[in-house]
PDB file of N, CA and C in Angstrom:
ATOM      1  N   UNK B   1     -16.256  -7.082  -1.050  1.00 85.00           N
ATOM      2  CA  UNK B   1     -15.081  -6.671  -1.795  1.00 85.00           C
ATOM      3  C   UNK B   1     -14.084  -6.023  -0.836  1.00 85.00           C
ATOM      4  N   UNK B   2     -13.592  -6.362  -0.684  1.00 93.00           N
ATOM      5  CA  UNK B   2     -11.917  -6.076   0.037  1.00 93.00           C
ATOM      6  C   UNK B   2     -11.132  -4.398  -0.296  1.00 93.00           C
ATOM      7  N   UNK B   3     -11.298  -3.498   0.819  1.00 97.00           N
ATOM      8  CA  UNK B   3     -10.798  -2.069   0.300  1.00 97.00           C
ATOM      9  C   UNK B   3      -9.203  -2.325   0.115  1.00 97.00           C
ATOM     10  N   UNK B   4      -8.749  -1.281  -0.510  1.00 98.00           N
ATOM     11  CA  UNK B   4      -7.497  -1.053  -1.277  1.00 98.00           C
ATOM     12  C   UNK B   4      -7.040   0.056  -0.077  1.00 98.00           C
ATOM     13  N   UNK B   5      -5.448   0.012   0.140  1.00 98.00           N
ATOM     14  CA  UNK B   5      -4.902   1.139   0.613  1.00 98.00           C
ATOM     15  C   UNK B   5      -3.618   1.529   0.181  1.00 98.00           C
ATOM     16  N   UNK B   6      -2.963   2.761  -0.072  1.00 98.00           N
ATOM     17  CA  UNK B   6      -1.256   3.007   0.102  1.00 98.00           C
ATOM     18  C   UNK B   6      -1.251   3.490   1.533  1.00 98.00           C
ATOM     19  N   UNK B   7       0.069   2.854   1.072  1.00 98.00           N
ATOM     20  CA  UNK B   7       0.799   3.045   2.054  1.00 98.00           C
ATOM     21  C   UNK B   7       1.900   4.080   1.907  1.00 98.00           C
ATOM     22  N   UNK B   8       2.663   4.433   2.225  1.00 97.00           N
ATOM     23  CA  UNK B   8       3.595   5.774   1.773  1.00 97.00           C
ATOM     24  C   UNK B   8       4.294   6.049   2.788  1.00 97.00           C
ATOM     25  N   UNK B   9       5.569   5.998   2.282  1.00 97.00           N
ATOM     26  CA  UNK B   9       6.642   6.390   3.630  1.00 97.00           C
ATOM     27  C   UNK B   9       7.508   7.896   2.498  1.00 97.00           C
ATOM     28  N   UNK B  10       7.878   8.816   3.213  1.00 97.00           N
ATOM     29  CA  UNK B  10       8.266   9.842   2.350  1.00 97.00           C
ATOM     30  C   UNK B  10       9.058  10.828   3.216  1.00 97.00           C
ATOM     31  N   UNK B  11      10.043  11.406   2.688  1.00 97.00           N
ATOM     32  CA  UNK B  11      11.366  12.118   3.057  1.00 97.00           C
ATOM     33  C   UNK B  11      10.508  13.300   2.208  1.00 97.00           C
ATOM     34  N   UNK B  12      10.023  14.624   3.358  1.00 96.00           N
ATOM     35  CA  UNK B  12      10.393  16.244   2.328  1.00 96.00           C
ATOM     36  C   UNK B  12      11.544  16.965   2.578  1.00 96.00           C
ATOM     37  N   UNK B  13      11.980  16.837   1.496  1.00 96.00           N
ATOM     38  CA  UNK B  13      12.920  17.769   1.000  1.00 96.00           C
ATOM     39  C   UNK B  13      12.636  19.887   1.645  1.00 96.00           C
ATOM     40  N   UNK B  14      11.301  20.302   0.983  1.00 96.00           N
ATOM     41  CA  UNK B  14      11.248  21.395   0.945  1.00 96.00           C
ATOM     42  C   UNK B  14       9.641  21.540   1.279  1.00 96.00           C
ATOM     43  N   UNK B  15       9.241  21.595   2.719  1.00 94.00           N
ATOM     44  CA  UNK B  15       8.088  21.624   2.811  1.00 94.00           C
ATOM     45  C   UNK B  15       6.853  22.641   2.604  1.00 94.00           C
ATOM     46  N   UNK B  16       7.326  23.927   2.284  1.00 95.00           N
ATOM     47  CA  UNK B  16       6.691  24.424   1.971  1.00 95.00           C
ATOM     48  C   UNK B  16       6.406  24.640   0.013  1.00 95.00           C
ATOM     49  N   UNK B  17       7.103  23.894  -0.380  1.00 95.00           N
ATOM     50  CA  UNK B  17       6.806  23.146  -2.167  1.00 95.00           C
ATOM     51  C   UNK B  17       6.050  22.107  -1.610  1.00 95.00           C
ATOM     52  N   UNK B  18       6.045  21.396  -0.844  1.00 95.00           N
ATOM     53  CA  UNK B  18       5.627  19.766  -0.367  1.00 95.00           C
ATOM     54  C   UNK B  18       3.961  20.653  -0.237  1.00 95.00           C
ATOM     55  N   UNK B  19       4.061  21.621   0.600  1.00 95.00           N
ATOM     56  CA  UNK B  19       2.250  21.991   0.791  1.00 95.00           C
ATOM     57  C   UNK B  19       1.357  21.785  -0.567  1.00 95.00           C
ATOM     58  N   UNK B  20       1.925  22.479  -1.785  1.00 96.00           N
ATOM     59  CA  UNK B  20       1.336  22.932  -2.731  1.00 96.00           C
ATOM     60  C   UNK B  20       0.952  21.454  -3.393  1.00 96.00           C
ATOM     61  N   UNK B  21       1.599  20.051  -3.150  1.00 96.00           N
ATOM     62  CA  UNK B  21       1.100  18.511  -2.950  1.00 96.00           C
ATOM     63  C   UNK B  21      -0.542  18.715  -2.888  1.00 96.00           C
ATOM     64  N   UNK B  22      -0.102  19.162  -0.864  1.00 93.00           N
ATOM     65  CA  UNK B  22      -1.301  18.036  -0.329  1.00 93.00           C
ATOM     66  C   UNK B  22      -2.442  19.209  -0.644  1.00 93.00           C
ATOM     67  N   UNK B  23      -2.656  20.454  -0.850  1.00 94.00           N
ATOM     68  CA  UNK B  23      -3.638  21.544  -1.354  1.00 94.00           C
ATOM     69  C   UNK B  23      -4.011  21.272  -2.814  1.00 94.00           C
ATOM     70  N   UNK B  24      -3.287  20.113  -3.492  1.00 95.00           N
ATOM     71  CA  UNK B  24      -3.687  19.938  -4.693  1.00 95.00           C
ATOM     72  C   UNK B  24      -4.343  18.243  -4.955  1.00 95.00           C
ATOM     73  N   UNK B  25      -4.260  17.231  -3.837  1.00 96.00           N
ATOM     74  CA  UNK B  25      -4.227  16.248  -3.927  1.00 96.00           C
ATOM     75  C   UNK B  25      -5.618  15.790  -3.514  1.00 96.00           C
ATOM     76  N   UNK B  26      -6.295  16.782  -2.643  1.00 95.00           N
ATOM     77  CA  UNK B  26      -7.568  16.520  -2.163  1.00 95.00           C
ATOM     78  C   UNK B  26      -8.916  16.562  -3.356  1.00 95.00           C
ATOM     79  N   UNK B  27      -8.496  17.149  -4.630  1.00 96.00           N
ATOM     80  CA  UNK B  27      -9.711  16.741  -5.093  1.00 96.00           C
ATOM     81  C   UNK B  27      -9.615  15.225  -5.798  1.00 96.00           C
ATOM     82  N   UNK B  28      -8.821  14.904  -6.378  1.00 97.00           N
ATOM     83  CA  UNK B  28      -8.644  13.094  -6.285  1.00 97.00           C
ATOM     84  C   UNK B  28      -8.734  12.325  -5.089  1.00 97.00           C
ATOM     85  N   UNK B  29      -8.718  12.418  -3.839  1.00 98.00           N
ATOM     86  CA  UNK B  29      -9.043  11.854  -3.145  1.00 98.00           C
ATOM     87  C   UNK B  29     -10.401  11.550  -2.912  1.00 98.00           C
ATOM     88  N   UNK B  30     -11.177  12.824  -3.219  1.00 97.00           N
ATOM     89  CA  UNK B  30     -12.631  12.822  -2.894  1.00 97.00           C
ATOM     90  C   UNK B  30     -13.425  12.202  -3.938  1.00 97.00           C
ATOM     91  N   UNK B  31     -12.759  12.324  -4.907  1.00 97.00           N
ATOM     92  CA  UNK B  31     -13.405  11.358  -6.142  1.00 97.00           C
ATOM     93  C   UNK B  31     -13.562   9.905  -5.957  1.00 97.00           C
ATOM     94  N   UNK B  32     -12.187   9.493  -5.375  1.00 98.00           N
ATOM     95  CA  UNK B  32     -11.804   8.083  -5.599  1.00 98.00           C
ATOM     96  C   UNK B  32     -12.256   7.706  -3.973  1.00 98.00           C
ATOM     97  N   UNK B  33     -12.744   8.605  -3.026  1.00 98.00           N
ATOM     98  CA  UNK B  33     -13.150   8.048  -1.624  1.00 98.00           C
ATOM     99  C   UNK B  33     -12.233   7.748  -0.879  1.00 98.00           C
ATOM    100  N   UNK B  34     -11.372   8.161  -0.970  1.00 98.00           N
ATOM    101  CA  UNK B  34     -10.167   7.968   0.306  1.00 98.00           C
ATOM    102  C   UNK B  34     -10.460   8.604   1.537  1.00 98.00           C
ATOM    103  N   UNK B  35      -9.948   7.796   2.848  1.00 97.00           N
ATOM    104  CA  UNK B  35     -10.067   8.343   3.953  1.00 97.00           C
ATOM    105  C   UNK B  35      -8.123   8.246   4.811  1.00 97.00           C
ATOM    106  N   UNK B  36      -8.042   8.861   5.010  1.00 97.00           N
ATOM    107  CA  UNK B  36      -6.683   9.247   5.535  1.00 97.00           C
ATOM    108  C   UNK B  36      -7.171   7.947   6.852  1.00 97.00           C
ATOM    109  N   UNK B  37      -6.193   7.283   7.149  1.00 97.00           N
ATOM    110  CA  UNK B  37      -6.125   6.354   8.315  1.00 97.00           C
ATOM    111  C   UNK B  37      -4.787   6.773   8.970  1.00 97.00           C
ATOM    112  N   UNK B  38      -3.538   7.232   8.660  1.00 96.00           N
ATOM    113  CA  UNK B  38      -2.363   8.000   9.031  1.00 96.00           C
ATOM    114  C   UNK B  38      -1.661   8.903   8.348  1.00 96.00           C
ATOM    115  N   UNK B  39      -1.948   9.974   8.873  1.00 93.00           N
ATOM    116  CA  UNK B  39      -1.071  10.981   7.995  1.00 93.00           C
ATOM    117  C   UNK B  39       0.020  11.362   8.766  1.00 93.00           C
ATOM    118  N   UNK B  40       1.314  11.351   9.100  1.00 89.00           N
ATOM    119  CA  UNK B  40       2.192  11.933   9.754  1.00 89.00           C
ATOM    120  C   UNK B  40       2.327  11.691  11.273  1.00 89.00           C
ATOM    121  N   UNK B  41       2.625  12.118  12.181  1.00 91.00           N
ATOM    122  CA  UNK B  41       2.533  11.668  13.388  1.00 91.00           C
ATOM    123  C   UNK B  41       3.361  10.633  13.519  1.00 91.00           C
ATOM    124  N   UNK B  42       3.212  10.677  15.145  1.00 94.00           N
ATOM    125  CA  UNK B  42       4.389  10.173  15.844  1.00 94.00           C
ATOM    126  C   UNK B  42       4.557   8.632  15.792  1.00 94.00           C
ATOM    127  N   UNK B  43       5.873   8.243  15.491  1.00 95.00           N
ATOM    128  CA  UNK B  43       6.025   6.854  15.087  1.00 95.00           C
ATOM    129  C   UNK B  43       7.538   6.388  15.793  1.00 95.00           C
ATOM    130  N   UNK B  44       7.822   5.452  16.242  1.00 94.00           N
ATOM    131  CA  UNK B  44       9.118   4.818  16.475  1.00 94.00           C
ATOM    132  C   UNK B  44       9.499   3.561  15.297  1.00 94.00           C
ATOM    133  N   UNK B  45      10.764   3.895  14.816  1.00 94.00           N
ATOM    134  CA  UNK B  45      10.817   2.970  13.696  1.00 94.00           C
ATOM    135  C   UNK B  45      11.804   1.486  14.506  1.00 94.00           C
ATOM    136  N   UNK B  46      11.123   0.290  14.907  1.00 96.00           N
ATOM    137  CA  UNK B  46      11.868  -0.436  15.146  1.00 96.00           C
ATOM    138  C   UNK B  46      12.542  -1.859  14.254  1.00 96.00           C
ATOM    139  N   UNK B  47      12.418  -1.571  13.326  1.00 96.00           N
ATOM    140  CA  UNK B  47      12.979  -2.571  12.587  1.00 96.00           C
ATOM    141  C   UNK B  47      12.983  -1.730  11.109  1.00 96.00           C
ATOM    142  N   UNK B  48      13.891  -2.335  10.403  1.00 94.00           N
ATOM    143  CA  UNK B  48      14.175  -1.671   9.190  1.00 94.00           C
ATOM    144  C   UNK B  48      14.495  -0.746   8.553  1.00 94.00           C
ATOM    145  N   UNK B  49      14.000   0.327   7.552  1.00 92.00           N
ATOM    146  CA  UNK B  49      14.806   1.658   7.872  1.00 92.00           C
ATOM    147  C   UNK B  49      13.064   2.400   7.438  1.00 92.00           C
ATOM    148  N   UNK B  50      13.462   3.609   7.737  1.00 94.00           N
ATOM    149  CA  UNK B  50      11.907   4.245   7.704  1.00 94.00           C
ATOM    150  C   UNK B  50      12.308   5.880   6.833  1.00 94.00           C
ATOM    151  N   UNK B  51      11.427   6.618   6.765  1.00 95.00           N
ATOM    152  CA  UNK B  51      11.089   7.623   6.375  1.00 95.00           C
ATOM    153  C   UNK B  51      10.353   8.440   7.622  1.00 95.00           C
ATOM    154  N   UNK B  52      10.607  10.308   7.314  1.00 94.00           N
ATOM    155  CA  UNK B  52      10.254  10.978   8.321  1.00 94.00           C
ATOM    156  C   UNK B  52       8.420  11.111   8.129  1.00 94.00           C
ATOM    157  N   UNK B  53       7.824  10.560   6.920  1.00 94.00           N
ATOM    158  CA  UNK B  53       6.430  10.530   7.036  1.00 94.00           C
ATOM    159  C   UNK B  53       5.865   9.749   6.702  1.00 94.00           C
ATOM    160  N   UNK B  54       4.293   9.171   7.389  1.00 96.00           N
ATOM    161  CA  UNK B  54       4.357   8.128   7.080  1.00 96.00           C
ATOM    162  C   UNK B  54       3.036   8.140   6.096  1.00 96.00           C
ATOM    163  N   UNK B  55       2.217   7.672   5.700  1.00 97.00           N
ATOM    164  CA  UNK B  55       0.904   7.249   5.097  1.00 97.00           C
ATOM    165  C   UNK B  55       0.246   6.436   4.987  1.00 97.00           C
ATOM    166  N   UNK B  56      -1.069   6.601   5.732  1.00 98.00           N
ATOM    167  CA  UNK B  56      -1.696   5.046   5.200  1.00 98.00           C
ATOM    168  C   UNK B  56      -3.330   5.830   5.020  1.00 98.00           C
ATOM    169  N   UNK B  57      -3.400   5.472   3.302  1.00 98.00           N
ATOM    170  CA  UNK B  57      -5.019   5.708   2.745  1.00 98.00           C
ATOM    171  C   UNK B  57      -5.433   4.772   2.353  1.00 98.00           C
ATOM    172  N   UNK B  58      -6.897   4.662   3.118  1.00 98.00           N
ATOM    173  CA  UNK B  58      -7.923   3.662   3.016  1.00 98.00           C
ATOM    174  C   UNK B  58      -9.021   4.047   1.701  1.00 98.00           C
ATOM    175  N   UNK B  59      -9.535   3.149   0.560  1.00 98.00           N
ATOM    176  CA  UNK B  59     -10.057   3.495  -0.051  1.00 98.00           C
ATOM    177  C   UNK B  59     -11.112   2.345  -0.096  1.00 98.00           C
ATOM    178  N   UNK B  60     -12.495   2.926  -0.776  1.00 98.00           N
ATOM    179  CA  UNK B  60     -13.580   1.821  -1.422  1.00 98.00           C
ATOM    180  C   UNK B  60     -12.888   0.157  -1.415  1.00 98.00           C
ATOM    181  N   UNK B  61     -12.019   0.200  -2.543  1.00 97.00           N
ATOM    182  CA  UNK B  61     -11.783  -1.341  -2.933  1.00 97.00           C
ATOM    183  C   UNK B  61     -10.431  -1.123  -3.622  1.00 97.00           C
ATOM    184  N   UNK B  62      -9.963  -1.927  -3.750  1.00 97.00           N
ATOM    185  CA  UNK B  62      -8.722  -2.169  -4.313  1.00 97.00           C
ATOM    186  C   UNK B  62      -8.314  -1.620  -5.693  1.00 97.00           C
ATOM    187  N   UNK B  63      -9.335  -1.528  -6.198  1.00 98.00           N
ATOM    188  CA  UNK B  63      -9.294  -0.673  -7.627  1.00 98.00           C
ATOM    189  C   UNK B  63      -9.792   0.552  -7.729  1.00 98.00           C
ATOM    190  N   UNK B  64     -10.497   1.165  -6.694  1.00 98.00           N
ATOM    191  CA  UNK B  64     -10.282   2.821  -6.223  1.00 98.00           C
ATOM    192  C   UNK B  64      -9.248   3.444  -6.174  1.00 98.00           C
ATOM    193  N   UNK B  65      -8.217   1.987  -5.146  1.00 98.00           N
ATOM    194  CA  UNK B  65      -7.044   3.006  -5.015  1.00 98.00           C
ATOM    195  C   UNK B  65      -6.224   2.926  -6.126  1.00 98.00           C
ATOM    196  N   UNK B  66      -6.407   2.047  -7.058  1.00 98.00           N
ATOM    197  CA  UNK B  66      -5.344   2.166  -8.163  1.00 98.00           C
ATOM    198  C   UNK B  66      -5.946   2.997  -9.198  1.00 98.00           C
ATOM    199  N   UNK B  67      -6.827   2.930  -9.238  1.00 98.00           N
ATOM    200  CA  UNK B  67      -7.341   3.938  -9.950  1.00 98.00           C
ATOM    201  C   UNK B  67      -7.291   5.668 -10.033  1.00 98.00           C
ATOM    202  N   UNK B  68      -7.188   6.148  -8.927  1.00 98.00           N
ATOM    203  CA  UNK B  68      -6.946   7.661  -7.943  1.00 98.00           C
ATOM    204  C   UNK B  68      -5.602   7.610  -8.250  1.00 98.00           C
ATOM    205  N   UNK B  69      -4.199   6.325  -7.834  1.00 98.00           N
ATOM    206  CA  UNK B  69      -3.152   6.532  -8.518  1.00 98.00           C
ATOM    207  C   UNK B  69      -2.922   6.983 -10.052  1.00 98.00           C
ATOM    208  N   UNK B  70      -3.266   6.314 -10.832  1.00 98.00           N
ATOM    209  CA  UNK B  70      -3.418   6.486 -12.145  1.00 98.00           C
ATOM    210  C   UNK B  70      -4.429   7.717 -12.693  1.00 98.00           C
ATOM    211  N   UNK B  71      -5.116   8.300 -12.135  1.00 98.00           N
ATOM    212  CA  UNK B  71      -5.646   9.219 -12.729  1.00 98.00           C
ATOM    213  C   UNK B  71      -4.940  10.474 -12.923  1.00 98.00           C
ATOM    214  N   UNK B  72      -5.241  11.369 -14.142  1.00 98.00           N
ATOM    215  CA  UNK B  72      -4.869  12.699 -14.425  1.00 98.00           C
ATOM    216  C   UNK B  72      -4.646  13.317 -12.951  1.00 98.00           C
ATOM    217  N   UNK B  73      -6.026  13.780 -12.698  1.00 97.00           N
ATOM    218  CA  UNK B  73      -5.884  14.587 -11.677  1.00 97.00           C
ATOM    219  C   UNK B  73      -4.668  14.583 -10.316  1.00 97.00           C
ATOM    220  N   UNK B  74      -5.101  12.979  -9.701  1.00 98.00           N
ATOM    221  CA  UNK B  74      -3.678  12.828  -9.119  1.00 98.00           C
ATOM    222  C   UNK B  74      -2.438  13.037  -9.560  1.00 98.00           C
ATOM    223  N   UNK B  75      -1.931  12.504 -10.661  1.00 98.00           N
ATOM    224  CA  UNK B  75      -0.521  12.624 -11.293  1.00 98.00           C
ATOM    225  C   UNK B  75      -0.170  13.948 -11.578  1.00 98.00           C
ATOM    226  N   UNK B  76      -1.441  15.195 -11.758  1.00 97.00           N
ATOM    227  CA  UNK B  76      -0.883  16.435 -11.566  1.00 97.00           C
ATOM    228  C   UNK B  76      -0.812  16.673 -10.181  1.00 97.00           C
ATOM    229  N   UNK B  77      -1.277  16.544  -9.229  1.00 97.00           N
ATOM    230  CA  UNK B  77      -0.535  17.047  -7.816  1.00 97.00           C
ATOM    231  C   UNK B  77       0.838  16.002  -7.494  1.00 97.00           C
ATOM    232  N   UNK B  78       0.964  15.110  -7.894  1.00 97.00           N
ATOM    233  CA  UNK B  78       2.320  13.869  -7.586  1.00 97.00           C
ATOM    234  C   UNK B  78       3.214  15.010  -8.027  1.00 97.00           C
ATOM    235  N   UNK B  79       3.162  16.161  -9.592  1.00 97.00           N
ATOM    236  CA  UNK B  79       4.065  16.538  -9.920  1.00 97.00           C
ATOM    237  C   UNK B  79       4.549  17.699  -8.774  1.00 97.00           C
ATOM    238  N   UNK B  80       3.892  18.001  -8.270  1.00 97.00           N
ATOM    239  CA  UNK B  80       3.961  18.962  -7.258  1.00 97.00           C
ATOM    240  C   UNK B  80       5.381  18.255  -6.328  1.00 97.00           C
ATOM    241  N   UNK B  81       4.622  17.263  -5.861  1.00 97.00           N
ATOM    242  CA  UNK B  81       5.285  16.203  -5.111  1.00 97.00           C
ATOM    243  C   UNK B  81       7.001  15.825  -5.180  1.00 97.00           C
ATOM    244  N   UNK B  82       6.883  15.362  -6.402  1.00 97.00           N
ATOM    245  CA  UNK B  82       8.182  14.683  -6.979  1.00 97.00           C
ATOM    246  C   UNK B  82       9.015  15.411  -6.931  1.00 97.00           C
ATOM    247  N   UNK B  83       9.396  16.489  -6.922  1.00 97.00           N
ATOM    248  CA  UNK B  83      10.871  17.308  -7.276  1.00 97.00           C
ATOM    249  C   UNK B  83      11.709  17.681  -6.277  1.00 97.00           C
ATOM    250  N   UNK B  84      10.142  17.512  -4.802  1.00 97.00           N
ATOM    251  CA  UNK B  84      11.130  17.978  -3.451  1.00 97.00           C
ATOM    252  C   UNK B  84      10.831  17.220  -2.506  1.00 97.00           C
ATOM    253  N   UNK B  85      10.890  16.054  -2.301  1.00 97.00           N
ATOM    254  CA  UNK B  85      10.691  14.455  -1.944  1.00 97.00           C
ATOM    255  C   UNK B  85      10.885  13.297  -2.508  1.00 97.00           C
ATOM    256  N   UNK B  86      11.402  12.566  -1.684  1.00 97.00           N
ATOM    257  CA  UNK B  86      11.422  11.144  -1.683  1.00 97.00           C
ATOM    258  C   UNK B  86      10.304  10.038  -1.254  1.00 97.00           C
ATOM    259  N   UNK B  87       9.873   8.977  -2.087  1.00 97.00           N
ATOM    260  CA  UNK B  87       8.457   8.406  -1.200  1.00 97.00           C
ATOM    261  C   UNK B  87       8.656   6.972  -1.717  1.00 97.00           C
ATOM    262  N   UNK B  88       8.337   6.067  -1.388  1.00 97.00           N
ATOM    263  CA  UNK B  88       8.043   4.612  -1.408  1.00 97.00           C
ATOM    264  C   UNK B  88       6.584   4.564  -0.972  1.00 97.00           C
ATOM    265  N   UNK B  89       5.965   4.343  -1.902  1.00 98.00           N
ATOM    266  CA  UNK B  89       4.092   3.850  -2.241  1.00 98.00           C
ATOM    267  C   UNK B  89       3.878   2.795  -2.414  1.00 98.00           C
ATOM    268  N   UNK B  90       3.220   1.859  -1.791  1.00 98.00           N
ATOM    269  CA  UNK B  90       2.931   0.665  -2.485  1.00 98.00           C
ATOM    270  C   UNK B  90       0.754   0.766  -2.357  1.00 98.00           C
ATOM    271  N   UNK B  91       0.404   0.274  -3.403  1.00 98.00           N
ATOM    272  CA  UNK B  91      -0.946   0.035  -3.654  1.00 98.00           C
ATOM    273  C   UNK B  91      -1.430  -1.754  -2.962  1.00 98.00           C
ATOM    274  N   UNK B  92      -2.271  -1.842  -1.908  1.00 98.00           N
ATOM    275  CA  UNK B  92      -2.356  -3.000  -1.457  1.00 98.00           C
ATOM    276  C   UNK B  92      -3.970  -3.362  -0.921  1.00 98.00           C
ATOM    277  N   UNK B  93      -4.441  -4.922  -1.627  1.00 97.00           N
ATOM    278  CA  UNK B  93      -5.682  -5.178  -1.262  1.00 97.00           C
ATOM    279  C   UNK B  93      -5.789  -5.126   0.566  1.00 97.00           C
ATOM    280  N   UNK B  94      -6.937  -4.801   1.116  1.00 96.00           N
ATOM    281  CA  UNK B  94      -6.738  -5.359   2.325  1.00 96.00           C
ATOM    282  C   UNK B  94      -7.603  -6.652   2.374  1.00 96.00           C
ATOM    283  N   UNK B  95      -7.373  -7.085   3.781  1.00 92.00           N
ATOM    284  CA  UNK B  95      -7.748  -8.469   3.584  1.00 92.00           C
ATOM    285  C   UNK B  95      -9.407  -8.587   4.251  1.00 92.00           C
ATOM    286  N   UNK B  96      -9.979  -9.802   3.612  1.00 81.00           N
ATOM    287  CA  UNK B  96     -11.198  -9.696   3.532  1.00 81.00           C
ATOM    288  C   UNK B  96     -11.371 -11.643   4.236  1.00 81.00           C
ATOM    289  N   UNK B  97     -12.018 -11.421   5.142  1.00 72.00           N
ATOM    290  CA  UNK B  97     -12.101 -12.893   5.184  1.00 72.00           C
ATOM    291  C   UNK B  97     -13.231 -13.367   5.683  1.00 72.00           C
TER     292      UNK B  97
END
């Protein structure tokens, strides 16, 4: 079965509101098995337009990660999230061959 990841590119606004996110986001992660593959760090954007952070979480399977999206628990730390940031997420199988 083929793991699931987001991806996440994201503008903070107000990073110390942005903390109270990622201090709230870790117990859905641990549920749904995510492993951080990029959190932040240094990047050159050469094509297209980018964001100052980047993300990429690796999960179980493809329906872990949509699942951890959609759950309660996550969508209460997203609210954390949302009011002082900008983000583009996309949910994506990886490939299995």
């Amino acid at each position: 079965m083929p793991k699931g990841y987001w991806i996440g590119r994201i503008d903070v606004d107000d990073l110390e509101e942005y903390k109270k996110y990622i201090a709230t986001n870790a117990e859905a992660f641990a549920i749904y098995g995510a492993n951080f593959l990029i959190r932040g760090g240094q990047f050159e954007s050469v094509e297209g337009t980018s964001r100052s952070r980047n993300v990429v979480i690796e999960f179980p399977s493809y329906q872990n990660a949509k699942d951890c999206y959609n759950s309660d628990i996550y969508q209460k730390a997203k609210a954390f999230r949302d009011p002082v940031s900008r983000c583009d997420l996309i949910i994506i199988e990886g490939y299995a061959d």
